[in-house]
Amino acid sequence: MTAQTPDRAVRAEPGALILRSAPPVPTAAVLLLHGGRADALEPPPYLNLPALRMRPFAAATARAVRGRDVLIAEVRYRHRGWNGARADAAQDAEAALARLRDRVGPLPVVLVGHSMGGRAALRAAGDPLVRGVVALAPWCPEGEPVDHLAGRRLHLLHDESDKVTAARESWEFVRRARAAGAHAEGITMPTGGHAMLRGANLWHRRTAALVAGLLSER
């Protein structure tokens, strides 16, 4: 966990976690990964709107798993962007899983990611800890790897009116992931666009229910 200071930007260590719910002896974990930019090497700003957008998802998830000793944390990125072949957000997601394993042991984990964070979650889902992924309006460019997803449960939620990331690319990713052996589904959301603001409660409730379901599976 990193300390937050009122600077213009917050620099983080690889895999830094901001805890939102931390039971003494967790039995499972949920990691939230916010959106970002295609290219940006600076650290996220202190007042980071994409990270703030994930807070209601954390709260809804906490309600859905109440009484189940689930650790809920946000991943703090080192850089604001994906940055091409560097795939910085995916590296941070993988480092966060390693840090979580060191902290609490090999618990089942669900990754919840929005936009760039959805791409990072899907990239990191090959880790043995990962039970499944809930990807919200994810960034799924053509050729995104899927071979590591065999056996994983993936739920990709997208509003087809999204003007930032394309729902058709999410549906194509689902098709390719299924061919690679993943249990993947695409869920069309009726409103929300990319920021998931219109109809936000439906996004929050559906995500929380999917997370709870993934953690209930054996």
PDB file of C-alpha atoms in Angstrom:
ATOM      1  CA  MET A   1       0.000   0.000   0.000  1.00  0.00           C
ATOM      2  CA  THR A   2       1.348   3.431  -0.871  1.00  0.00           C
ATOM      3  CA  ALA A   3       0.866   6.672   0.998  1.00  0.00           C
ATOM      4  CA  GLN A   4      -1.048   9.402  -0.818  1.00  0.00           C
ATOM      5  CA  THR A   5       0.274  12.960  -0.748  1.00  0.00           C
ATOM      6  CA  PRO A   6      -1.289  16.123  -2.168  1.00  0.00           C
ATOM      7  CA  ASP A   7       1.180  16.326  -5.045  1.00  0.00           C
ATOM      8  CA  ARG A   8       0.156  16.667  -8.648  1.00  0.00           C
ATOM      9  CA  ALA A   9       0.990  12.997  -9.223  1.00  0.00           C
ATOM     10  CA  VAL A  10       1.507   9.922  -7.067  1.00  0.00           C
ATOM     11  CA  ARG A  11       4.376   7.591  -7.870  1.00  0.00           C
ATOM     12  CA  ALA A  12       3.791   3.964  -6.970  1.00  0.00           C
ATOM     13  CA  GLU A  13       5.847   0.837  -6.608  1.00  0.00           C
ATOM     14  CA  PRO A  14       5.058  -2.067  -8.950  1.00  0.00           C
ATOM     15  CA  GLY A  15       1.933  -3.828  -7.757  1.00  0.00           C
ATOM     16  CA  ALA A  16       0.988  -1.222  -5.146  1.00  0.00           C
ATOM     17  CA  LEU A  17      -2.451  -1.854  -3.646  1.00  0.00           C
ATOM     18  CA  ILE A  18      -4.937   0.528  -2.066  1.00  0.00           C
ATOM     19  CA  LEU A  19      -7.074  -1.527   0.295  1.00  0.00           C
ATOM     20  CA  ARG A  20     -10.825  -0.886   0.410  1.00  0.00           C
ATOM     21  CA  SER A  21     -11.839  -3.919   2.478  1.00  0.00           C
ATOM     22  CA  ALA A  22      -9.290  -5.979   4.394  1.00  0.00           C
ATOM     23  CA  PRO A  23     -10.633  -8.742   6.652  1.00  0.00           C
ATOM     24  CA  PRO A  24      -8.094 -10.167   9.140  1.00  0.00           C
ATOM     25  CA  VAL A  25      -8.015 -13.539   7.388  1.00  0.00           C
ATOM     26  CA  PRO A  26      -9.315 -13.158   3.832  1.00  0.00           C
ATOM     27  CA  THR A  27     -10.593 -16.165   1.931  1.00  0.00           C
ATOM     28  CA  ALA A  28     -10.662 -14.471  -1.503  1.00  0.00           C
ATOM     29  CA  ALA A  29      -9.765 -11.176  -3.126  1.00  0.00           C
ATOM     30  CA  VAL A  30     -11.039  -8.720  -5.722  1.00  0.00           C
ATOM     31  CA  LEU A  31      -8.630  -6.357  -7.472  1.00  0.00           C
ATOM     32  CA  LEU A  32      -9.966  -3.316  -9.320  1.00  0.00           C
ATOM     33  CA  LEU A  33      -8.073  -1.799 -12.250  1.00  0.00           C
ATOM     34  CA  HIS A  34      -9.131   1.615 -13.517  1.00  0.00           C
ATOM     35  CA  GLY A  35      -8.850   3.101 -16.981  1.00  0.00           C
ATOM     36  CA  GLY A  36      -6.084   5.229 -18.427  1.00  0.00           C
ATOM     37  CA  ARG A  37      -4.604   6.343 -21.724  1.00  0.00           C
ATOM     38  CA  ALA A  38      -3.040   4.650 -24.704  1.00  0.00           C
ATOM     39  CA  ASP A  39       0.268   6.496 -24.196  1.00  0.00           C
ATOM     40  CA  ALA A  40       1.351   8.410 -21.094  1.00  0.00           C
ATOM     41  CA  LEU A  41       4.503   7.756 -19.080  1.00  0.00           C
ATOM     42  CA  GLU A  42       3.728  10.151 -16.227  1.00  0.00           C
ATOM     43  CA  PRO A  43       2.189   8.687 -13.056  1.00  0.00           C
ATOM     44  CA  PRO A  44      -1.551   9.094 -12.526  1.00  0.00           C
ATOM     45  CA  PRO A  45      -2.514  12.416 -10.915  1.00  0.00           C
ATOM     46  CA  TYR A  46      -3.456  12.633  -7.262  1.00  0.00           C
ATOM     47  CA  LEU A  47      -7.044  13.467  -8.251  1.00  0.00           C
ATOM     48  CA  ASN A  48      -7.493  10.630 -10.710  1.00  0.00           C
ATOM     49  CA  LEU A  49     -11.018  10.481 -12.128  1.00  0.00           C
ATOM     50  CA  PRO A  50     -10.712   6.995 -13.676  1.00  0.00           C
ATOM     51  CA  ALA A  51      -9.690   5.630 -10.272  1.00  0.00           C
ATOM     52  CA  LEU A  52     -12.539   7.474  -8.548  1.00  0.00           C
ATOM     53  CA  ARG A  53     -14.975   5.925 -11.028  1.00  0.00           C
ATOM     54  CA  MET A  54     -14.105   2.481  -9.644  1.00  0.00           C
ATOM     55  CA  ARG A  55     -15.029   3.364  -6.053  1.00  0.00           C
ATOM     56  CA  PRO A  56     -18.771   2.628  -6.480  1.00  0.00           C
ATOM     57  CA  PHE A  57     -17.842  -0.753  -7.964  1.00  0.00           C
ATOM     58  CA  ALA A  58     -15.742  -1.476  -4.895  1.00  0.00           C
ATOM     59  CA  ALA A  59     -18.622  -0.491  -2.619  1.00  0.00           C
ATOM     60  CA  ALA A  60     -21.179  -2.564  -4.549  1.00  0.00           C
ATOM     61  CA  THR A  61     -18.857  -5.559  -4.528  1.00  0.00           C
ATOM     62  CA  ALA A  62     -18.303  -5.204  -0.773  1.00  0.00           C
ATOM     63  CA  ARG A  63     -22.079  -5.326  -0.240  1.00  0.00           C
ATOM     64  CA  ALA A  64     -22.471  -8.341  -2.515  1.00  0.00           C
ATOM     65  CA  VAL A  65     -19.830 -10.383  -0.654  1.00  0.00           C
ATOM     66  CA  ARG A  66     -20.625  -9.155   2.857  1.00  0.00           C
ATOM     67  CA  GLY A  67     -19.806 -11.788   5.458  1.00  0.00           C
ATOM     68  CA  ARG A  68     -17.432 -13.707   3.171  1.00  0.00           C
ATOM     69  CA  ASP A  69     -14.049 -12.259   4.253  1.00  0.00           C
ATOM     70  CA  VAL A  70     -13.144 -10.924   0.808  1.00  0.00           C
ATOM     71  CA  LEU A  71     -10.225  -8.523   0.471  1.00  0.00           C
ATOM     72  CA  ILE A  72     -11.013  -5.696  -1.974  1.00  0.00           C
ATOM     73  CA  ALA A  73      -8.238  -3.485  -3.304  1.00  0.00           C
ATOM     74  CA  GLU A  74      -7.454  -1.070  -6.120  1.00  0.00           C
ATOM     75  CA  VAL A  75      -4.256  -1.418  -8.131  1.00  0.00           C
ATOM     76  CA  ARG A  76      -2.129   1.747  -8.223  1.00  0.00           C
ATOM     77  CA  TYR A  77      -0.408   2.160 -11.591  1.00  0.00           C
ATOM     78  CA  ARG A  78       3.120   3.470 -12.034  1.00  0.00           C
ATOM     79  CA  HIS A  79       2.212   5.118 -15.336  1.00  0.00           C
ATOM     80  CA  ARG A  80      -0.937   6.681 -16.678  1.00  0.00           C
ATOM     81  CA  GLY A  81      -0.788   4.887 -20.029  1.00  0.00           C
ATOM     82  CA  TRP A  82      -0.533   1.425 -21.554  1.00  0.00           C
ATOM     83  CA  ASN A  83       2.463   2.526 -23.620  1.00  0.00           C
ATOM     84  CA  GLY A  84       2.578   0.075 -26.484  1.00  0.00           C
ATOM     85  CA  ALA A  85       4.667  -3.059 -26.090  1.00  0.00           C
ATOM     86  CA  ARG A  86       5.558  -1.994 -22.528  1.00  0.00           C
ATOM     87  CA  ALA A  87       1.985  -2.859 -21.467  1.00  0.00           C
ATOM     88  CA  ASP A  88       2.618  -1.009 -18.215  1.00  0.00           C
ATOM     89  CA  ALA A  89      -0.869  -1.490 -16.766  1.00  0.00           C
ATOM     90  CA  ALA A  90      -0.689  -5.246 -17.372  1.00  0.00           C
ATOM     91  CA  GLN A  91       2.705  -5.371 -15.681  1.00  0.00           C
ATOM     92  CA  ASP A  92       1.229  -3.568 -12.684  1.00  0.00           C
ATOM     93  CA  ALA A  93      -1.688  -6.007 -12.551  1.00  0.00           C
ATOM     94  CA  GLU A  94       0.697  -8.966 -12.595  1.00  0.00           C
ATOM     95  CA  ALA A  95       2.869  -7.367  -9.905  1.00  0.00           C
ATOM     96  CA  ALA A  96      -0.227  -6.723  -7.787  1.00  0.00           C
ATOM     97  CA  LEU A  97      -1.147 -10.408  -7.958  1.00  0.00           C
ATOM     98  CA  ALA A  98       2.374 -11.340  -6.862  1.00  0.00           C
ATOM     99  CA  ARG A  99       2.207  -8.820  -4.011  1.00  0.00           C
ATOM    100  CA  LEU A 100      -1.183 -10.159  -2.957  1.00  0.00           C
ATOM    101  CA  ARG A 101       0.147 -13.723  -2.980  1.00  0.00           C
ATOM    102  CA  ASP A 102       3.048 -12.684  -0.759  1.00  0.00           C
ATOM    103  CA  ARG A 103       0.690 -10.845   1.606  1.00  0.00           C
ATOM    104  CA  VAL A 104      -2.154 -13.329   2.086  1.00  0.00           C
ATOM    105  CA  GLY A 105      -1.203 -16.518   0.254  1.00  0.00           C
ATOM    106  CA  PRO A 106      -2.734 -18.254  -2.779  1.00  0.00           C
ATOM    107  CA  LEU A 107      -6.335 -17.043  -2.581  1.00  0.00           C
ATOM    108  CA  PRO A 108      -8.845 -17.081  -5.453  1.00  0.00           C
ATOM    109  CA  VAL A 109      -8.930 -13.656  -7.111  1.00  0.00           C
ATOM    110  CA  VAL A 110     -11.403 -11.888  -9.385  1.00  0.00           C
ATOM    111  CA  LEU A 111     -10.125  -8.984 -11.479  1.00  0.00           C
ATOM    112  CA  VAL A 112     -12.477  -6.107 -12.312  1.00  0.00           C
ATOM    113  CA  GLY A 113     -11.138  -3.681 -14.894  1.00  0.00           C
ATOM    114  CA  HIS A 114     -12.495  -0.714 -16.834  1.00  0.00           C
ATOM    115  CA  SER A 115     -11.222   0.325 -20.285  1.00  0.00           C
ATOM    116  CA  MET A 116      -7.402   0.068 -20.154  1.00  0.00           C
ATOM    117  CA  GLY A 117      -7.844  -1.682 -16.823  1.00  0.00           C
ATOM    118  CA  GLY A 118     -10.058  -4.252 -18.529  1.00  0.00           C
ATOM    119  CA  ARG A 119      -7.285  -4.942 -21.013  1.00  0.00           C
ATOM    120  CA  ALA A 120      -4.801  -5.234 -18.146  1.00  0.00           C
ATOM    121  CA  ALA A 121      -7.090  -7.615 -16.273  1.00  0.00           C
ATOM    122  CA  LEU A 122      -7.511  -9.851 -19.309  1.00  0.00           C
ATOM    123  CA  ARG A 123      -3.742  -9.871 -19.906  1.00  0.00           C
ATOM    124  CA  ALA A 124      -3.058 -10.829 -16.271  1.00  0.00           C
ATOM    125  CA  ALA A 125      -5.769 -13.481 -16.092  1.00  0.00           C
ATOM    126  CA  GLY A 126      -3.368 -16.317 -16.848  1.00  0.00           C
ATOM    127  CA  ASP A 127      -2.029 -16.079 -13.293  1.00  0.00           C
ATOM    128  CA  PRO A 128      -2.983 -19.224 -11.311  1.00  0.00           C
ATOM    129  CA  LEU A 129      -4.684 -17.095  -8.651  1.00  0.00           C
ATOM    130  CA  VAL A 130      -7.240 -15.638 -11.062  1.00  0.00           C
ATOM    131  CA  ARG A 131     -10.686 -17.207 -10.894  1.00  0.00           C
ATOM    132  CA  GLY A 132     -12.181 -14.867 -13.469  1.00  0.00           C
ATOM    133  CA  VAL A 133     -12.443 -11.362 -14.926  1.00  0.00           C
ATOM    134  CA  VAL A 134     -15.223  -8.806 -15.163  1.00  0.00           C
ATOM    135  CA  ALA A 135     -14.166  -6.351 -17.874  1.00  0.00           C
ATOM    136  CA  LEU A 136     -16.132  -3.102 -18.161  1.00  0.00           C
ATOM    137  CA  ALA A 137     -16.115  -1.360 -21.558  1.00  0.00           C
ATOM    138  CA  PRO A 138     -12.698  -2.959 -22.067  1.00  0.00           C
ATOM    139  CA  TRP A 139     -10.082  -1.963 -24.583  1.00  0.00           C
ATOM    140  CA  CYS A 140      -9.666  -5.090 -26.697  1.00  0.00           C
ATOM    141  CA  PRO A 141      -7.668  -4.188 -29.799  1.00  0.00           C
ATOM    142  CA  GLU A 142      -7.336  -6.586 -32.698  1.00  0.00           C
ATOM    143  CA  GLY A 143      -4.843  -9.346 -32.003  1.00  0.00           C
ATOM    144  CA  GLU A 144      -4.995  -9.097 -28.210  1.00  0.00           C
ATOM    145  CA  PRO A 145      -3.642 -12.455 -26.886  1.00  0.00           C
ATOM    146  CA  VAL A 146      -6.121 -15.072 -25.686  1.00  0.00           C
ATOM    147  CA  ASP A 147      -4.181 -18.346 -25.491  1.00  0.00           C
ATOM    148  CA  HIS A 148      -3.445 -17.854 -21.774  1.00  0.00           C
ATOM    149  CA  LEU A 149      -7.173 -17.680 -20.951  1.00  0.00           C
ATOM    150  CA  ALA A 150      -8.084 -21.367 -21.280  1.00  0.00           C
ATOM    151  CA  GLY A 151     -10.291 -22.362 -18.353  1.00  0.00           C
ATOM    152  CA  ARG A 152     -10.839 -18.768 -17.168  1.00  0.00           C
ATOM    153  CA  ARG A 153     -14.310 -17.279 -16.711  1.00  0.00           C
ATOM    154  CA  LEU A 154     -14.659 -13.931 -18.450  1.00  0.00           C
ATOM    155  CA  HIS A 155     -17.551 -11.478 -18.485  1.00  0.00           C
ATOM    156  CA  LEU A 156     -17.175  -8.508 -20.830  1.00  0.00           C
ATOM    157  CA  LEU A 157     -19.785  -5.761 -20.361  1.00  0.00           C
ATOM    158  CA  HIS A 158     -20.155  -3.106 -23.042  1.00  0.00           C
ATOM    159  CA  ASP A 159     -22.643  -0.503 -24.215  1.00  0.00           C
ATOM    160  CA  GLU A 160     -22.685  -0.599 -27.997  1.00  0.00           C
ATOM    161  CA  SER A 161     -22.961   3.210 -28.119  1.00  0.00           C
ATOM    162  CA  ASP A 162     -19.473   3.521 -26.529  1.00  0.00           C
ATOM    163  CA  LYS A 163     -17.447   5.999 -28.602  1.00  0.00           C
ATOM    164  CA  VAL A 164     -14.093   5.388 -26.884  1.00  0.00           C
ATOM    165  CA  THR A 165     -13.670   1.619 -27.010  1.00  0.00           C
ATOM    166  CA  ALA A 166     -15.630  -0.474 -29.483  1.00  0.00           C
ATOM    167  CA  ALA A 167     -18.119  -3.069 -28.275  1.00  0.00           C
ATOM    168  CA  ARG A 168     -17.635  -5.039 -31.500  1.00  0.00           C
ATOM    169  CA  GLU A 169     -13.998  -5.572 -30.486  1.00  0.00           C
ATOM    170  CA  SER A 170     -15.150  -6.916 -27.126  1.00  0.00           C
ATOM    171  CA  TRP A 171     -17.504  -9.375 -28.833  1.00  0.00           C
ATOM    172  CA  GLU A 172     -14.703 -10.480 -31.180  1.00  0.00           C
ATOM    173  CA  PHE A 173     -12.424 -10.949 -28.178  1.00  0.00           C
ATOM    174  CA  VAL A 174     -15.101 -13.138 -26.555  1.00  0.00           C
ATOM    175  CA  ARG A 175     -15.297 -15.259 -29.701  1.00  0.00           C
ATOM    176  CA  ARG A 176     -11.532 -15.744 -29.837  1.00  0.00           C
ATOM    177  CA  ALA A 177     -11.260 -16.419 -26.099  1.00  0.00           C
ATOM    178  CA  ARG A 178     -13.916 -19.137 -26.355  1.00  0.00           C
ATOM    179  CA  ALA A 179     -11.977 -20.734 -29.199  1.00  0.00           C
ATOM    180  CA  ALA A 180      -8.916 -20.741 -26.904  1.00  0.00           C
ATOM    181  CA  GLY A 181     -10.839 -22.579 -24.169  1.00  0.00           C
ATOM    182  CA  ALA A 182     -12.108 -19.736 -21.981  1.00  0.00           C
ATOM    183  CA  HIS A 183     -15.624 -19.609 -20.563  1.00  0.00           C
ATOM    184  CA  ALA A 184     -16.341 -16.166 -21.979  1.00  0.00           C
ATOM    185  CA  GLU A 185     -19.496 -14.149 -22.469  1.00  0.00           C
ATOM    186  CA  GLY A 186     -20.305 -10.719 -23.782  1.00  0.00           C
ATOM    187  CA  ILE A 187     -23.032  -8.755 -21.992  1.00  0.00           C
ATOM    188  CA  THR A 188     -24.668  -5.869 -23.812  1.00  0.00           C
ATOM    189  CA  MET A 189     -25.430  -2.974 -21.470  1.00  0.00           C
ATOM    190  CA  PRO A 190     -28.376  -0.771 -22.460  1.00  0.00           C
ATOM    191  CA  THR A 191     -26.826   2.585 -21.518  1.00  0.00           C
ATOM    192  CA  GLY A 192     -23.718   4.092 -19.995  1.00  0.00           C
ATOM    193  CA  GLY A 193     -21.372   4.836 -22.864  1.00  0.00           C
ATOM    194  CA  HIS A 194     -17.729   4.521 -21.926  1.00  0.00           C
ATOM    195  CA  ALA A 195     -17.811   6.211 -18.521  1.00  0.00           C
ATOM    196  CA  MET A 196     -20.765   4.043 -17.384  1.00  0.00           C
ATOM    197  CA  LEU A 197     -22.486   7.072 -15.847  1.00  0.00           C
ATOM    198  CA  ARG A 198     -25.983   6.812 -17.304  1.00  0.00           C
ATOM    199  CA  GLY A 199     -27.561   3.763 -15.737  1.00  0.00           C
ATOM    200  CA  ALA A 200     -24.597   3.545 -13.375  1.00  0.00           C
ATOM    201  CA  ASN A 201     -26.487   1.572 -10.727  1.00  0.00           C
ATOM    202  CA  LEU A 202     -27.120  -1.232 -13.196  1.00  0.00           C
ATOM    203  CA  TRP A 203     -23.399  -1.401 -14.026  1.00  0.00           C
ATOM    204  CA  HIS A 204     -22.554  -1.515 -10.320  1.00  0.00           C
ATOM    205  CA  ARG A 205     -25.155  -4.160  -9.428  1.00  0.00           C
ATOM    206  CA  ARG A 206     -24.414  -6.412 -12.371  1.00  0.00           C
ATOM    207  CA  THR A 207     -20.666  -6.257 -11.799  1.00  0.00           C
ATOM    208  CA  ALA A 208     -21.044  -7.027  -8.103  1.00  0.00           C
ATOM    209  CA  ALA A 209     -23.337  -9.979  -8.844  1.00  0.00           C
ATOM    210  CA  LEU A 210     -20.889 -11.373 -11.394  1.00  0.00           C
ATOM    211  CA  VAL A 211     -17.996 -11.053  -8.945  1.00  0.00           C
ATOM    212  CA  ALA A 212     -19.968 -12.772  -6.201  1.00  0.00           C
ATOM    213  CA  GLY A 213     -20.889 -15.541  -8.609  1.00  0.00           C
ATOM    214  CA  LEU A 214     -17.298 -16.081  -9.690  1.00  0.00           C
ATOM    215  CA  LEU A 215     -16.172 -16.330  -6.064  1.00  0.00           C
ATOM    216  CA  SER A 216     -18.928 -18.865  -5.351  1.00  0.00           C
ATOM    217  CA  GLU A 217     -17.834 -21.250  -8.103  1.00  0.00           C
ATOM    218  CA  ARG A 218     -15.674 -24.246  -7.233  1.00  0.00           C
TER     219      ARG A 218
END
